[in-house]
């Protein structure tokens, strides 16, 4: 088994200490930091996403695998600055909308997007339109990903999209939304660019926009 195969398996199994050890060993053996993404981390999280869709994995396994993937990305992230080949797929401002404190799903989405090569700026929970507008400007972001778990807070996504438009940033970013009470039709109705049913769905959506940005 190659080190990349071992790493994939360790991520899928959620063995964070093993992931850390294998990543450090790989680096010592001369593997470039950016190589870990397409050869181990992304395929592993793709497999986690597939298992989640097929109901072979449930939330605890997904969280544990995402945390294990993060053990690798935490080591690799500081080493990748200045490395040309790791130019991020895009910068995503992510947050749970104003009034809403649920962040478990949002954190999974953030970790999976990060594992897929996106740069993540996580604003946390209870995030206002103003905060998102400021972050888009500050980080020159090309994606905004919003999460809402309450029927009373999902409506706040619409005002955040309006705030982006008022600030003249609406055409600069793709707005992706998700969360248990949302639907594709609803996302459409508030003017979002896409709806991610789950974390793998959010990654798929973001990747689609990267390959066809228009
Ligand atoms: Co709350 N809560 N909660 N809660 N809570 C729900 C959402 C609820 C459905 C429970 C119920 O009544 N059956 C209900 C909402 C009802 C409604 O609006 N129709 C509810 C309520 C009412 C409340 C309070 C109002 C309770 C109260 O105080 N009376 C209160 C509100 C607080 C607030 O936010 N202001 C509240 C509080 C809490 C806790 C703090 C205790 C805790 C949150 C802890 C935390 O997140 N750190 C909590 C929890 C844990 C839940 C449940 C049980 C689980 C939510 C969760 O984490 N799911 C939830 C019931 C349930 O869903 N079964 C419930 C797991 C997570 C992985 O899934 O978040 O759906 P999810 O994320 C998925 C997808 O939705 C998607 O991908 C994720 C991974 O696949 N996704 C995205 C999510 N965000 C995305 C963004 C994207 C794309 C995809 O961007 C592109």
PDB file of C-alpha atoms and ligand atoms in Angstrom:
ATOM      1  CA  UNK A   1       0.000   0.000   0.000  1.00  0.00           C
ATOM      2  CA  UNK A   2       1.421   3.429  -0.914  1.00  0.00           C
ATOM      3  CA  UNK A   3       1.573   6.184   1.674  1.00  0.00           C
ATOM      4  CA  UNK A   4      -1.263   7.968  -0.161  1.00  0.00           C
ATOM      5  CA  UNK A   5      -3.447   4.851   0.008  1.00  0.00           C
ATOM      6  CA  UNK A   6      -2.634   4.450   3.708  1.00  0.00           C
ATOM      7  CA  UNK A   7      -3.490   8.093   4.270  1.00  0.00           C
ATOM      8  CA  UNK A   8      -6.789   7.797   2.414  1.00  0.00           C
ATOM      9  CA  UNK A   9      -7.760   4.798   4.521  1.00  0.00           C
ATOM     10  CA  UNK A  10      -6.753   6.532   7.753  1.00  0.00           C
ATOM     11  CA  UNK A  11      -8.881   9.580   6.859  1.00  0.00           C
ATOM     12  CA  UNK A  12     -11.882   7.434   5.948  1.00  0.00           C
ATOM     13  CA  UNK A  13     -11.452   5.534   9.233  1.00  0.00           C
ATOM     14  CA  UNK A  14     -11.139   8.816  11.125  1.00  0.00           C
ATOM     15  CA  UNK A  15      -7.753   7.975  12.683  1.00  0.00           C
ATOM     16  CA  UNK A  16      -6.392  11.512  13.163  1.00  0.00           C
ATOM     17  CA  UNK A  17      -3.128  10.564  14.947  1.00  0.00           C
ATOM     18  CA  UNK A  18      -2.270   8.126  12.127  1.00  0.00           C
ATOM     19  CA  UNK A  19      -3.119  10.807   9.545  1.00  0.00           C
ATOM     20  CA  UNK A  20      -0.780  13.219  11.322  1.00  0.00           C
ATOM     21  CA  UNK A  21       2.005  10.620  11.450  1.00  0.00           C
ATOM     22  CA  UNK A  22       1.614   9.619   7.769  1.00  0.00           C
ATOM     23  CA  UNK A  23       1.527  13.247   6.627  1.00  0.00           C
ATOM     24  CA  UNK A  24       4.706  14.032   8.540  1.00  0.00           C
ATOM     25  CA  UNK A  25       6.373  10.869   7.217  1.00  0.00           C
ATOM     26  CA  UNK A  26       5.360  11.734   3.647  1.00  0.00           C
ATOM     27  CA  UNK A  27       6.812  15.226   3.981  1.00  0.00           C
ATOM     28  CA  UNK A  28      10.061  13.795   5.342  1.00  0.00           C
ATOM     29  CA  UNK A  29      10.202  11.447   2.349  1.00  0.00           C
ATOM     30  CA  UNK A  30      10.014  14.468   0.047  1.00  0.00           C
ATOM     31  CA  UNK A  31       6.330  14.568  -0.954  1.00  0.00           C
ATOM     32  CA  UNK A  32       5.299  18.137  -1.796  1.00  0.00           C
ATOM     33  CA  UNK A  33       2.525  19.552   0.419  1.00  0.00           C
ATOM     34  CA  UNK A  34       0.132  20.167  -2.502  1.00  0.00           C
ATOM     35  CA  UNK A  35       0.425  16.527  -3.662  1.00  0.00           C
ATOM     36  CA  UNK A  36      -1.475  15.321  -0.591  1.00  0.00           C
ATOM     37  CA  UNK A  37      -4.698  16.966  -1.762  1.00  0.00           C
ATOM     38  CA  UNK A  38      -5.397  15.228  -5.098  1.00  0.00           C
ATOM     39  CA  UNK A  39      -3.683  11.983  -4.106  1.00  0.00           C
ATOM     40  CA  UNK A  40      -5.060  11.423  -0.612  1.00  0.00           C
ATOM     41  CA  UNK A  41      -7.249  14.012   1.075  1.00  0.00           C
ATOM     42  CA  UNK A  42      -9.715  14.793  -1.735  1.00  0.00           C
ATOM     43  CA  UNK A  43     -10.287  11.169  -2.818  1.00  0.00           C
ATOM     44  CA  UNK A  44     -10.694  10.157   0.835  1.00  0.00           C
ATOM     45  CA  UNK A  45     -13.308  12.854   1.457  1.00  0.00           C
ATOM     46  CA  UNK A  46     -15.004  11.972  -1.840  1.00  0.00           C
ATOM     47  CA  UNK A  47     -15.316   8.427  -0.547  1.00  0.00           C
ATOM     48  CA  UNK A  48     -16.660   9.731   2.789  1.00  0.00           C
ATOM     49  CA  UNK A  49     -19.203  11.770   0.805  1.00  0.00           C
ATOM     50  CA  UNK A  50     -20.220   8.718  -1.204  1.00  0.00           C
ATOM     51  CA  UNK A  51     -20.647   6.634   1.947  1.00  0.00           C
ATOM     52  CA  UNK A  52     -22.712   9.417   3.509  1.00  0.00           C
ATOM     53  CA  UNK A  53     -24.994   9.554   0.462  1.00  0.00           C
ATOM     54  CA  UNK A  54     -25.376   5.779   0.454  1.00  0.00           C
ATOM     55  CA  UNK A  55     -26.166   5.801   4.178  1.00  0.00           C
ATOM     56  CA  UNK A  56     -23.056   3.726   4.973  1.00  0.00           C
ATOM     57  CA  UNK A  57     -21.738   6.663   7.057  1.00  0.00           C
ATOM     58  CA  UNK A  58     -23.736   8.863   9.384  1.00  0.00           C
ATOM     59  CA  UNK A  59     -22.904  12.208  10.965  1.00  0.00           C
ATOM     60  CA  UNK A  60     -20.479  10.900  13.653  1.00  0.00           C
ATOM     61  CA  UNK A  61     -18.344   9.037  11.098  1.00  0.00           C
ATOM     62  CA  UNK A  62     -18.370  12.057   8.777  1.00  0.00           C
ATOM     63  CA  UNK A  63     -17.331  14.404  11.582  1.00  0.00           C
ATOM     64  CA  UNK A  64     -14.541  12.055  12.679  1.00  0.00           C
ATOM     65  CA  UNK A  65     -13.275  11.641   9.104  1.00  0.00           C
ATOM     66  CA  UNK A  66     -13.434  15.402   8.511  1.00  0.00           C
ATOM     67  CA  UNK A  67     -11.474  15.964  11.704  1.00  0.00           C
ATOM     68  CA  UNK A  68      -8.889  13.413  10.566  1.00  0.00           C
ATOM     69  CA  UNK A  69      -8.587  15.202   7.207  1.00  0.00           C
ATOM     70  CA  UNK A  70      -8.092  18.396   9.119  1.00  0.00           C
ATOM     71  CA  UNK A  71      -5.156  16.808  10.986  1.00  0.00           C
ATOM     72  CA  UNK A  72      -3.430  16.663   7.598  1.00  0.00           C
ATOM     73  CA  UNK A  73      -4.538  20.090   6.351  1.00  0.00           C
ATOM     74  CA  UNK A  74      -3.407  21.732   9.612  1.00  0.00           C
ATOM     75  CA  UNK A  75       0.112  20.432   8.954  1.00  0.00           C
ATOM     76  CA  UNK A  76       0.064  21.228   5.229  1.00  0.00           C
ATOM     77  CA  UNK A  77      -1.591  24.675   5.224  1.00  0.00           C
ATOM     78  CA  UNK A  78       1.366  26.663   6.613  1.00  0.00           C
ATOM     79  CA  UNK A  79       3.773  24.826   4.307  1.00  0.00           C
ATOM     80  CA  UNK A  80       1.786  25.646   1.202  1.00  0.00           C
ATOM     81  CA  UNK A  81       2.108  29.408   1.256  1.00  0.00           C
ATOM     82  CA  UNK A  82       3.987  30.499  -1.819  1.00  0.00           C
ATOM     83  CA  UNK A  83       3.719  27.100  -3.458  1.00  0.00           C
ATOM     84  CA  UNK A  84       2.437  27.794  -6.953  1.00  0.00           C
ATOM     85  CA  UNK A  85       0.699  24.463  -7.464  1.00  0.00           C
ATOM     86  CA  UNK A  86      -1.520  24.894  -4.432  1.00  0.00           C
ATOM     87  CA  UNK A  87      -3.226  28.026  -5.677  1.00  0.00           C
ATOM     88  CA  UNK A  88      -6.582  27.578  -3.946  1.00  0.00           C
ATOM     89  CA  UNK A  89      -9.581  26.622  -6.047  1.00  0.00           C
ATOM     90  CA  UNK A  90     -11.288  29.733  -4.662  1.00  0.00           C
ATOM     91  CA  UNK A  91     -11.862  31.668  -1.460  1.00  0.00           C
ATOM     92  CA  UNK A  92     -15.059  30.880   0.398  1.00  0.00           C
ATOM     93  CA  UNK A  93     -16.564  33.082   3.083  1.00  0.00           C
ATOM     94  CA  UNK A  94     -18.698  30.748   5.160  1.00  0.00           C
ATOM     95  CA  UNK A  95     -20.989  31.306   8.117  1.00  0.00           C
ATOM     96  CA  UNK A  96     -24.240  30.433   9.822  1.00  0.00           C
ATOM     97  CA  UNK A  97     -26.687  33.278   9.295  1.00  0.00           C
ATOM     98  CA  UNK A  98     -27.814  35.921  11.774  1.00  0.00           C
ATOM     99  CA  UNK A  99     -29.905  34.581  14.649  1.00  0.00           C
ATOM    100  CA  UNK A 100     -28.760  30.991  14.147  1.00  0.00           C
ATOM    101  CA  UNK A 101     -26.247  29.207  16.380  1.00  0.00           C
ATOM    102  CA  UNK A 102     -26.195  25.779  14.701  1.00  0.00           C
ATOM    103  CA  UNK A 103     -22.718  25.141  13.350  1.00  0.00           C
ATOM    104  CA  UNK A 104     -22.097  21.393  13.132  1.00  0.00           C
ATOM    105  CA  UNK A 105     -23.230  21.114   9.500  1.00  0.00           C
ATOM    106  CA  UNK A 106     -21.534  24.376   8.556  1.00  0.00           C
ATOM    107  CA  UNK A 107     -18.260  23.105  10.053  1.00  0.00           C
ATOM    108  CA  UNK A 108     -18.470  19.884   8.047  1.00  0.00           C
ATOM    109  CA  UNK A 109     -19.121  21.845   4.859  1.00  0.00           C
ATOM    110  CA  UNK A 110     -16.157  24.135   5.648  1.00  0.00           C
ATOM    111  CA  UNK A 111     -13.830  21.213   6.293  1.00  0.00           C
ATOM    112  CA  UNK A 112     -14.888  19.363   3.155  1.00  0.00           C
ATOM    113  CA  UNK A 113     -14.485  22.483   1.026  1.00  0.00           C
ATOM    114  CA  UNK A 114     -11.069  23.015   2.578  1.00  0.00           C
ATOM    115  CA  UNK A 115     -10.150  19.412   1.876  1.00  0.00           C
ATOM    116  CA  UNK A 116     -11.223  19.994  -1.728  1.00  0.00           C
ATOM    117  CA  UNK A 117      -8.651  22.794  -2.045  1.00  0.00           C
ATOM    118  CA  UNK A 118     -10.739  25.899  -1.286  1.00  0.00           C
ATOM    119  CA  UNK A 119      -9.445  28.593   1.042  1.00  0.00           C
ATOM    120  CA  UNK A 120     -11.951  29.008   3.862  1.00  0.00           C
ATOM    121  CA  UNK A 121     -12.715  32.103   5.873  1.00  0.00           C
ATOM    122  CA  UNK A 122     -15.104  30.905   8.580  1.00  0.00           C
ATOM    123  CA  UNK A 123     -17.049  33.726  10.206  1.00  0.00           C
ATOM    124  CA  UNK A 124     -18.714  31.381  12.691  1.00  0.00           C
ATOM    125  CA  UNK A 125     -22.358  31.687  13.704  1.00  0.00           C
ATOM    126  CA  UNK A 126     -24.909  34.510  13.958  1.00  0.00           C
ATOM    127  CA  UNK A 127     -23.334  36.249  10.969  1.00  0.00           C
ATOM    128  CA  UNK A 128     -24.778  39.481   9.594  1.00  0.00           C
ATOM    129  CA  UNK A 129     -24.830  40.712   6.003  1.00  0.00           C
ATOM    130  CA  UNK A 130     -22.473  43.514   6.968  1.00  0.00           C
ATOM    131  CA  UNK A 131     -19.895  41.050   8.283  1.00  0.00           C
ATOM    132  CA  UNK A 132     -20.121  38.980   5.095  1.00  0.00           C
ATOM    133  CA  UNK A 133     -19.786  42.059   2.861  1.00  0.00           C
ATOM    134  CA  UNK A 134     -16.690  43.166   4.811  1.00  0.00           C
ATOM    135  CA  UNK A 135     -15.154  39.681   4.587  1.00  0.00           C
ATOM    136  CA  UNK A 136     -15.767  39.401   0.829  1.00  0.00           C
ATOM    137  CA  UNK A 137     -13.968  42.721   0.335  1.00  0.00           C
ATOM    138  CA  UNK A 138     -11.143  41.955   2.744  1.00  0.00           C
ATOM    139  CA  UNK A 139     -10.388  38.470   1.389  1.00  0.00           C
ATOM    140  CA  UNK A 140     -11.268  39.137  -2.244  1.00  0.00           C
ATOM    141  CA  UNK A 141     -13.553  36.096  -2.043  1.00  0.00           C
ATOM    142  CA  UNK A 142     -15.340  34.493  -4.949  1.00  0.00           C
ATOM    143  CA  UNK A 143     -17.787  32.361  -2.943  1.00  0.00           C
ATOM    144  CA  UNK A 144     -20.157  33.006  -0.061  1.00  0.00           C
ATOM    145  CA  UNK A 145     -21.531  29.870   1.619  1.00  0.00           C
ATOM    146  CA  UNK A 146     -24.338  30.312   4.125  1.00  0.00           C
ATOM    147  CA  UNK A 147     -25.924  27.827   6.495  1.00  0.00           C
ATOM    148  CA  UNK A 148     -29.265  28.013   8.329  1.00  0.00           C
ATOM    149  CA  UNK A 149     -30.997  25.356  10.416  1.00  0.00           C
ATOM    150  CA  UNK A 150     -34.066  27.273  11.546  1.00  0.00           C
ATOM    151  CA  UNK A 151     -37.083  28.214   9.486  1.00  0.00           C
ATOM    152  CA  UNK A 152     -36.962  31.556  11.311  1.00  0.00           C
ATOM    153  CA  UNK A 153     -33.375  32.297  10.230  1.00  0.00           C
ATOM    154  CA  UNK A 154     -33.271  30.899   6.685  1.00  0.00           C
ATOM    155  CA  UNK A 155     -35.080  34.091   5.582  1.00  0.00           C
ATOM    156  CA  UNK A 156     -32.009  36.075   6.666  1.00  0.00           C
ATOM    157  CA  UNK A 157     -30.137  34.615   3.700  1.00  0.00           C
ATOM    158  CA  UNK A 158     -32.221  36.780   1.392  1.00  0.00           C
ATOM    159  CA  UNK A 159     -31.224  39.980   3.177  1.00  0.00           C
ATOM    160  CA  UNK A 160     -27.564  38.932   3.104  1.00  0.00           C
ATOM    161  CA  UNK A 161     -27.803  38.470  -0.677  1.00  0.00           C
ATOM    162  CA  UNK A 162     -29.415  41.915  -0.872  1.00  0.00           C
ATOM    163  CA  UNK A 163     -26.580  43.368   1.224  1.00  0.00           C
ATOM    164  CA  UNK A 164     -24.065  41.904  -1.245  1.00  0.00           C
ATOM    165  CA  UNK A 165     -26.001  43.513  -4.109  1.00  0.00           C
ATOM    166  CA  UNK A 166     -26.171  46.882  -2.346  1.00  0.00           C
ATOM    167  CA  UNK A 167     -22.406  46.750  -1.814  1.00  0.00           C
ATOM    168  CA  UNK A 168     -21.921  46.082  -5.549  1.00  0.00           C
ATOM    169  CA  UNK A 169     -20.484  42.612  -4.859  1.00  0.00           C
ATOM    170  CA  UNK A 170     -23.280  40.348  -6.078  1.00  0.00           C
ATOM    171  CA  UNK A 171     -21.682  39.655  -9.479  1.00  0.00           C
ATOM    172  CA  UNK A 172     -18.288  39.024  -7.914  1.00  0.00           C
ATOM    173  CA  UNK A 173     -19.350  36.061  -5.777  1.00  0.00           C
ATOM    174  CA  UNK A 174     -21.277  32.843  -6.197  1.00  0.00           C
ATOM    175  CA  UNK A 175     -23.682  32.471  -3.302  1.00  0.00           C
ATOM    176  CA  UNK A 176     -24.203  28.907  -2.110  1.00  0.00           C
ATOM    177  CA  UNK A 177     -26.698  28.071   0.592  1.00  0.00           C
ATOM    178  CA  UNK A 178     -27.554  24.995   2.628  1.00  0.00           C
ATOM    179  CA  UNK A 179     -29.090  23.675   5.821  1.00  0.00           C
ATOM    180  CA  UNK A 180     -31.776  21.186   6.751  1.00  0.00           C
ATOM    181  CA  UNK A 181     -34.907  23.348   6.189  1.00  0.00           C
ATOM    182  CA  UNK A 182     -33.797  24.616   2.756  1.00  0.00           C
ATOM    183  CA  UNK A 183     -34.783  23.365  -0.670  1.00  0.00           C
ATOM    184  CA  UNK A 184     -33.402  23.919  -4.119  1.00  0.00           C
ATOM    185  CA  UNK A 185     -36.537  25.849  -5.119  1.00  0.00           C
ATOM    186  CA  UNK A 186     -36.284  28.096  -2.091  1.00  0.00           C
ATOM    187  CA  UNK A 187     -32.604  28.809  -2.739  1.00  0.00           C
ATOM    188  CA  UNK A 188     -33.547  29.798  -6.262  1.00  0.00           C
ATOM    189  CA  UNK A 189     -36.352  32.035  -5.059  1.00  0.00           C
ATOM    190  CA  UNK A 190     -34.009  34.139  -2.875  1.00  0.00           C
ATOM    191  CA  UNK A 191     -31.529  34.568  -5.722  1.00  0.00           C
ATOM    192  CA  UNK A 192     -28.791  32.203  -4.511  1.00  0.00           C
ATOM    193  CA  UNK A 193     -26.579  30.603  -7.157  1.00  0.00           C
ATOM    194  CA  UNK A 194     -26.860  27.130  -5.728  1.00  0.00           C
ATOM    195  CA  UNK A 195     -28.136  24.879  -2.970  1.00  0.00           C
ATOM    196  CA  UNK A 196     -25.973  22.212  -1.339  1.00  0.00           C
ATOM    197  CA  UNK A 197     -28.109  19.470   0.145  1.00  0.00           C
ATOM    198  CA  UNK A 198     -25.150  18.174   2.125  1.00  0.00           C
ATOM    199  CA  UNK A 199     -21.401  18.712   2.448  1.00  0.00           C
ATOM    200  CA  UNK A 200     -20.422  16.609  -0.603  1.00  0.00           C
ATOM    201  CA  UNK A 201     -23.179  18.433  -2.524  1.00  0.00           C
ATOM    202  CA  UNK A 202     -21.678  21.796  -1.525  1.00  0.00           C
ATOM    203  CA  UNK A 203     -18.231  20.679  -2.725  1.00  0.00           C
ATOM    204  CA  UNK A 204     -19.670  19.419  -6.001  1.00  0.00           C
ATOM    205  CA  UNK A 205     -21.470  22.724  -6.517  1.00  0.00           C
ATOM    206  CA  UNK A 206     -18.403  24.852  -5.768  1.00  0.00           C
ATOM    207  CA  UNK A 207     -16.253  22.710  -8.055  1.00  0.00           C
ATOM    208  CA  UNK A 208     -18.840  23.087 -10.826  1.00  0.00           C
ATOM    209  CA  UNK A 209     -18.587  26.873 -10.597  1.00  0.00           C
ATOM    210  CA  UNK A 210     -14.787  26.727 -10.625  1.00  0.00           C
ATOM    211  CA  UNK A 211     -14.757  24.679 -13.826  1.00  0.00           C
ATOM    212  CA  UNK A 212     -17.516  26.789 -15.437  1.00  0.00           C
ATOM    213  CA  UNK A 213     -17.260  30.191 -13.755  1.00  0.00           C
ATOM    214  CA  UNK A 214     -19.659  32.016 -16.075  1.00  0.00           C
TER     215      UNK A 214
HETATM  216 CO1  LIG B   1     -31.547  23.116  17.333  1.00  0.00          CO
HETATM  217  N1  LIG B   1     -33.135  22.961  16.207  1.00  0.00           N
HETATM  218  N2  LIG B   1     -32.346  24.680  18.217  1.00  0.00           N
HETATM  219  N3  LIG B   1     -29.990  23.058  18.450  1.00  0.00           N
HETATM  220  N4  LIG B   1     -31.145  21.466  16.555  1.00  0.00           N
HETATM  221  C1  LIG B   1     -33.096  21.957  15.153  1.00  0.00           C
HETATM  222  C2  LIG B   1     -32.561  22.546  13.867  1.00  0.00           C
HETATM  223  C3  LIG B   1     -34.621  21.533  15.070  1.00  0.00           C
HETATM  224  C4  LIG B   1     -35.038  20.972  13.699  1.00  0.00           C
HETATM  225  C5  LIG B   1     -34.944  20.560  16.224  1.00  0.00           C
HETATM  226  C6  LIG B   1     -36.398  20.164  16.255  1.00  0.00           C
HETATM  227  O1  LIG B   1     -37.214  20.887  16.745  1.00  0.00           O
HETATM  228  N5  LIG B   1     -36.743  19.014  15.707  1.00  0.00           N
HETATM  229  C7  LIG B   1     -35.335  22.884  15.426  1.00  0.00           C
HETATM  230  C8  LIG B   1     -35.643  23.816  14.261  1.00  0.00           C
HETATM  231  C9  LIG B   1     -37.131  23.862  13.938  1.00  0.00           C
HETATM  232  C10 LIG B   1     -37.399  24.783  12.796  1.00  0.00           C
HETATM  233  O2  LIG B   1     -36.852  25.817  12.626  1.00  0.00           O
HETATM  234  N6  LIG B   1     -38.321  24.350  11.980  1.00  0.00           N
HETATM  235  C11 LIG B   1     -34.338  23.486  16.394  1.00  0.00           C
HETATM  236  C12 LIG B   1     -34.656  24.479  17.351  1.00  0.00           C
HETATM  237  C13 LIG B   1     -36.107  24.876  17.443  1.00  0.00           C
HETATM  238  C14 LIG B   1     -33.682  25.068  18.176  1.00  0.00           C
HETATM  239  C15 LIG B   1     -33.887  26.164  19.210  1.00  0.00           C
HETATM  240  C16 LIG B   1     -34.827  27.312  18.817  1.00  0.00           C
HETATM  241  C17 LIG B   1     -34.361  25.460  20.494  1.00  0.00           C
HETATM  242  C18 LIG B   1     -34.743  26.393  21.619  1.00  0.00           C
HETATM  243  O3  LIG B   1     -33.896  27.060  22.149  1.00  0.00           O
HETATM  244  N7  LIG B   1     -36.030  26.404  21.887  1.00  0.00           N
HETATM  245  C19 LIG B   1     -32.451  26.669  19.458  1.00  0.00           C
HETATM  246  C20 LIG B   1     -32.101  27.807  18.501  1.00  0.00           C
HETATM  247  C21 LIG B   1     -30.771  28.403  18.830  1.00  0.00           C
HETATM  248  C22 LIG B   1     -30.343  29.323  17.723  1.00  0.00           C
HETATM  249  O4  LIG B   1     -29.780  28.882  16.765  1.00  0.00           O
HETATM  250  N8  LIG B   1     -30.645  30.593  17.860  1.00  0.00           N
HETATM  251  C23 LIG B   1     -31.662  25.455  19.104  1.00  0.00           C
HETATM  252  C24 LIG B   1     -30.416  25.149  19.658  1.00  0.00           C
HETATM  253  C25 LIG B   1     -29.680  24.019  19.394  1.00  0.00           C
HETATM  254  C26 LIG B   1     -28.376  23.640  20.104  1.00  0.00           C
HETATM  255  C27 LIG B   1     -27.496  24.853  20.466  1.00  0.00           C
HETATM  256  C28 LIG B   1     -28.739  22.892  21.366  1.00  0.00           C
HETATM  257  C29 LIG B   1     -27.748  22.604  19.128  1.00  0.00           C
HETATM  258  C30 LIG B   1     -26.768  23.236  18.136  1.00  0.00           C
HETATM  259  C31 LIG B   1     -25.312  22.977  18.515  1.00  0.00           C
HETATM  260  C32 LIG B   1     -24.381  23.413  17.408  1.00  0.00           C
HETATM  261  O5  LIG B   1     -24.691  23.422  16.240  1.00  0.00           O
HETATM  262  N9  LIG B   1     -23.182  23.752  17.825  1.00  0.00           N
HETATM  263  C33 LIG B   1     -28.976  22.165  18.355  1.00  0.00           C
HETATM  264  C34 LIG B   1     -29.016  20.969  17.582  1.00  0.00           C
HETATM  265  C35 LIG B   1     -27.800  20.061  17.688  1.00  0.00           C
HETATM  266  C36 LIG B   1     -30.097  20.664  16.733  1.00  0.00           C
HETATM  267  C37 LIG B   1     -30.344  19.373  15.943  1.00  0.00           C
HETATM  268  C38 LIG B   1     -30.748  18.312  16.955  1.00  0.00           C
HETATM  269  C39 LIG B   1     -29.206  18.837  15.116  1.00  0.00           C
HETATM  270  C40 LIG B   1     -28.613  19.849  14.099  1.00  0.00           C
HETATM  271  C41 LIG B   1     -27.335  19.267  13.519  1.00  0.00           C
HETATM  272  O6  LIG B   1     -26.249  19.594  13.951  1.00  0.00           O
HETATM  273  N10 LIG B   1     -27.457  18.320  12.557  1.00  0.00           N
HETATM  274  C42 LIG B   1     -31.542  19.809  15.004  1.00  0.00           C
HETATM  275  C43 LIG B   1     -32.495  18.674  14.711  1.00  0.00           C
HETATM  276  C44 LIG B   1     -32.039  17.861  13.540  1.00  0.00           C
HETATM  277  O7  LIG B   1     -31.562  18.411  12.553  1.00  0.00           O
HETATM  278  N11 LIG B   1     -32.229  16.597  13.616  1.00  0.00           N
HETATM  279  C45 LIG B   1     -32.039  21.037  15.636  1.00  0.00           C
HETATM  280  C46 LIG B   1     -26.326  17.597  11.997  1.00  0.00           C
HETATM  281  C47 LIG B   1     -25.699  18.407  10.851  1.00  0.00           C
HETATM  282  C48 LIG B   1     -24.514  17.673  10.303  1.00  0.00           C
HETATM  283  O8  LIG B   1     -26.668  18.523   9.835  1.00  0.00           O
HETATM  284  O9  LIG B   1     -26.791  21.011  10.146  1.00  0.00           O
HETATM  285  O10 LIG B   1     -28.388  19.793   8.578  1.00  0.00           O
HETATM  286  P1  LIG B   1     -27.048  19.924   9.180  1.00  0.00           P
HETATM  287  O11 LIG B   1     -25.972  20.113   8.033  1.00  0.00           O
HETATM  288  C49 LIG B   1     -25.914  19.323   6.873  1.00  0.00           C
HETATM  289  C50 LIG B   1     -26.785  19.846   5.722  1.00  0.00           C
HETATM  290  O12 LIG B   1     -27.913  20.566   6.138  1.00  0.00           O
HETATM  291  C51 LIG B   1     -25.835  20.638   4.872  1.00  0.00           C
HETATM  292  O13 LIG B   1     -24.630  19.909   5.012  1.00  0.00           O
HETATM  293  C52 LIG B   1     -24.488  19.457   6.376  1.00  0.00           C
HETATM  294  C53 LIG B   1     -23.677  18.195   6.371  1.00  0.00           C
HETATM  295  O14 LIG B   1     -24.202  17.261   5.486  1.00  0.00           O
HETATM  296  N12 LIG B   1     -25.546  22.035   5.152  1.00  0.00           N
HETATM  297  C54 LIG B   1     -25.042  22.848   4.176  1.00  0.00           C
HETATM  298  C55 LIG B   1     -25.582  22.739   6.296  1.00  0.00           C
HETATM  299  N13 LIG B   1     -25.153  23.973   6.092  1.00  0.00           N
HETATM  300  C56 LIG B   1     -24.798  24.079   4.815  1.00  0.00           C
HETATM  301  C57 LIG B   1     -24.277  25.153   4.093  1.00  0.00           C
HETATM  302  C58 LIG B   1     -24.012  24.973   2.751  1.00  0.00           C
HETATM  303  C59 LIG B   1     -24.268  23.745   2.119  1.00  0.00           C
HETATM  304  C60 LIG B   1     -24.789  22.657   2.825  1.00  0.00           C
HETATM  305  O15 LIG B   1     -23.485  26.025   2.094  1.00  0.00           O
HETATM  306  C61 LIG B   1     -23.280  25.947   0.764  1.00  0.00           C
END
